[in-house]
Coordinates of C-alpha atoms in Angstrom, one line a residue:
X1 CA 6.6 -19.3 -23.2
X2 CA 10.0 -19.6 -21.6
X3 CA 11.3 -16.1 -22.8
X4 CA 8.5 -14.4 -21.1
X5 CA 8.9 -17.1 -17.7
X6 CA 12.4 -15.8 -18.3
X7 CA 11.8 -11.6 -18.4
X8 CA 9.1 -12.2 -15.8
X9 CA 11.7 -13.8 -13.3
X10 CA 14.7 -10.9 -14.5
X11 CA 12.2 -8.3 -13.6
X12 CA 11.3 -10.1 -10.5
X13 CA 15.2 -9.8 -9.5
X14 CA 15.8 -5.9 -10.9
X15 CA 12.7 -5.1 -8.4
X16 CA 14.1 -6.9 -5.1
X17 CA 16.8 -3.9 -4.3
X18 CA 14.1 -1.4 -4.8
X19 CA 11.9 -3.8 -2.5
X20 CA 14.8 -4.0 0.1
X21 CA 15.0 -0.3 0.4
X22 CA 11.1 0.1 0.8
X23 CA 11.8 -2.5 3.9
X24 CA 14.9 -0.5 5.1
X25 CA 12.7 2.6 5.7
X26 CA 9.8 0.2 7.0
X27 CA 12.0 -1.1 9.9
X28 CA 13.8 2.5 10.4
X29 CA 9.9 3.6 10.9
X30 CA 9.2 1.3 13.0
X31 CA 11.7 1.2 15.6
X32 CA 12.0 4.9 16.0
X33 CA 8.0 4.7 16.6
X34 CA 8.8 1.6 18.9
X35 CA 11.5 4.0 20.8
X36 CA 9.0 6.8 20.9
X37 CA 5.9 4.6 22.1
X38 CA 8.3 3.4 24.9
X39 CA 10.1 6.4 26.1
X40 CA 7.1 9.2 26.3
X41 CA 3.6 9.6 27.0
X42 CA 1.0 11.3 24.7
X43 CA 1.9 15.0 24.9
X44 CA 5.7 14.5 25.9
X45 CA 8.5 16.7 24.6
X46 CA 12.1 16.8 24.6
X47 CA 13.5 20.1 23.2
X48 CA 16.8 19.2 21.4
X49 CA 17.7 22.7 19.6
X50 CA 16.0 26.4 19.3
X51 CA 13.8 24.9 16.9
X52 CA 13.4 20.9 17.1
X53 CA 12.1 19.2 19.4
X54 CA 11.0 14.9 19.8
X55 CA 7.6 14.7 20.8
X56 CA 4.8 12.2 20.8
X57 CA 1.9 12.9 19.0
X58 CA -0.9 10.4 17.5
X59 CA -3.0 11.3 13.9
X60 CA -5.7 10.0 13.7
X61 CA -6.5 12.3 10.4
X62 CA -3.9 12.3 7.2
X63 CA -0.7 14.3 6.5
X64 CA -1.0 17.5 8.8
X65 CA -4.3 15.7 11.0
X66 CA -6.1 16.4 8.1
X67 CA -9.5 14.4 8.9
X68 CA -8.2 13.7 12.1
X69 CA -11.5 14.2 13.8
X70 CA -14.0 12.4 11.5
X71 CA -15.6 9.8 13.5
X72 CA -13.3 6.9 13.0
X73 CA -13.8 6.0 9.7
X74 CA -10.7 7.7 8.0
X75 CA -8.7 5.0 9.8
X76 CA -10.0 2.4 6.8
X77 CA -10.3 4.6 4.1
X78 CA -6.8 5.8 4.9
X79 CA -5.8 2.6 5.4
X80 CA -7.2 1.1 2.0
X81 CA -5.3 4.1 -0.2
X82 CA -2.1 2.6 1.6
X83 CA -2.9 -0.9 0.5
X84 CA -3.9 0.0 -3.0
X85 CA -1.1 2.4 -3.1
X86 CA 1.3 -0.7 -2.2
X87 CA 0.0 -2.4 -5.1
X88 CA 0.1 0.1 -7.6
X89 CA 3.8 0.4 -6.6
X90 CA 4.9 -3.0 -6.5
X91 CA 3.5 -3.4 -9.9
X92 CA 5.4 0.1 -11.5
X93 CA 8.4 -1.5 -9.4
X94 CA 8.1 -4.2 -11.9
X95 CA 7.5 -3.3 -14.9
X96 CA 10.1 0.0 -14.6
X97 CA 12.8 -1.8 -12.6
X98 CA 15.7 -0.1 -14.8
X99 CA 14.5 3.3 -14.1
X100 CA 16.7 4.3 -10.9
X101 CA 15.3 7.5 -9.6
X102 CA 11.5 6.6 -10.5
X103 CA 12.1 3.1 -8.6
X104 CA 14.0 5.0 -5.9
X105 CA 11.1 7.4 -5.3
X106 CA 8.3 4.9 -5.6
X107 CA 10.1 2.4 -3.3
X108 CA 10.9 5.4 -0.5
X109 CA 6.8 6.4 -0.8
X110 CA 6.0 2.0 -0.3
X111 CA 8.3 1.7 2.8
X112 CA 7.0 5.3 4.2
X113 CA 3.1 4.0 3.3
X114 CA 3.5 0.6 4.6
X115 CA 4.7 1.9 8.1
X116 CA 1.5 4.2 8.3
X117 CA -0.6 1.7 7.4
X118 CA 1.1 -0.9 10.0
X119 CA 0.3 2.3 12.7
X120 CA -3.1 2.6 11.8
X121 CA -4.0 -0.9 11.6
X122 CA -1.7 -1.8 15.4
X123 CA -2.5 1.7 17.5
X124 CA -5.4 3.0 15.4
X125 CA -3.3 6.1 14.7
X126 CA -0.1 7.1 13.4
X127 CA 2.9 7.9 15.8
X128 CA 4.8 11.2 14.8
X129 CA 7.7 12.7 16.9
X130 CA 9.3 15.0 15.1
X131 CA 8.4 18.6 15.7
X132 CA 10.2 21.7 14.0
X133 CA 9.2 25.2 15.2
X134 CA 10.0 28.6 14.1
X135 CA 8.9 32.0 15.7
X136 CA 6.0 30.7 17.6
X137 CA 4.7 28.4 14.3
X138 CA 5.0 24.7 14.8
X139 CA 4.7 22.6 11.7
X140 CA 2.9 19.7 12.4
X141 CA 4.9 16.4 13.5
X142 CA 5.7 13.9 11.3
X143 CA 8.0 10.9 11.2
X144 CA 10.1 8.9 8.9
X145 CA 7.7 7.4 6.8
X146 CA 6.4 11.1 6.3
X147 CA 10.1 11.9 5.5
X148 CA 10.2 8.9 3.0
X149 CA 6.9 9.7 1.1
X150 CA 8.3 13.5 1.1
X151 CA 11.2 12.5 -0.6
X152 CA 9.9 9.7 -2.8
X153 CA 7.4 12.4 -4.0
X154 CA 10.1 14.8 -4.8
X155 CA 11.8 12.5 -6.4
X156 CA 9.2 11.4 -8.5
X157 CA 8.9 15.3 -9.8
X158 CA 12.1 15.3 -10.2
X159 CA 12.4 12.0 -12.3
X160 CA 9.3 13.6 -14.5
X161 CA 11.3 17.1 -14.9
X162 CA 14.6 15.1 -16.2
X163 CA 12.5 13.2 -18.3
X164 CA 10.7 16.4 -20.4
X165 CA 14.2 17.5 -20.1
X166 CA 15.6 14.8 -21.9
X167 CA 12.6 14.7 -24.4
X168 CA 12.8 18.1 -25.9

């Protein structure tokens, strides 16, 4: 019984820096959102460069608004796939602690999830302020936490690429 007390608590402590990174990104969300809430109005835009601008724009919907206008309800389902996703994380956190880019993706997806989630539950909607445009064609705006879940998910094809790689 003490041998597994003793790998549960060792893969407790290899999860914590891939916890601490989901957190960095958490507070990085949510003090650029905090910056953005404070300095514009719905609908405000700063142009910084030929094609980026910082904006303030609310989704109510998914990634690119999608479901943004169904009646309210997407805020709880959306909400609940962010919560289950947390768990699901935490758990793959755990048990594949030594695995560096598969934790490193995984925890950049949590901290990018979690500050969604804390949007939708505070403001009912998720704040996004970053707008790139090209030729007339504005992708949607997104912020860090969309930036993190991006990445993480890259990096989770990536991971699963190297690992057939290293199979074969």
């Amino acid at each position: 019984m003490a041998a597994a007390s003793g790998t549960s608590t060792s893969a407790l402590g290899r999860m914590w820096p891939w916890l601490a990174w989901a957190l960095v990104i958490l507070v990085a969300d949510q003090v650029t959102k905090s910056l953005i809430l404070d300095a514009y109005r719905l609908g405000d835009a700063t142009p910084i460069t030929s094609f980026f601008n910082i904006v303030r724009a609310h989704n109510t919907g998914a990634a690119f608004s999608f479901l943004a206008d169904a009646g309210g309800w997407q805020r709880w389902a959306f909400t609940g796939i962010g919560v289950a996703a947390t768990i699901f994380i935490v758990w793959q956190l755990r048990a594949h602690p030594e695995q560096k880019l598969f934790c490193f993706a995984l925890s950049s997806i949590l901290g990018g999830a979690v500050g969604n989630v804390v949007d939708r539950m505070m403001h009912g909607y998720v704040v996004d302020f970053l707008d790139f445009y090209a030729r007339g064609y504005h992708f949607p705006a997104f912020n860090l936490a969309d930036s993190a879940i991006t990445v993480g998910a890259v990096c989770l094809v990536l991971d699963e690429l190297l690992r057939m790689k290293k199979a074969k």
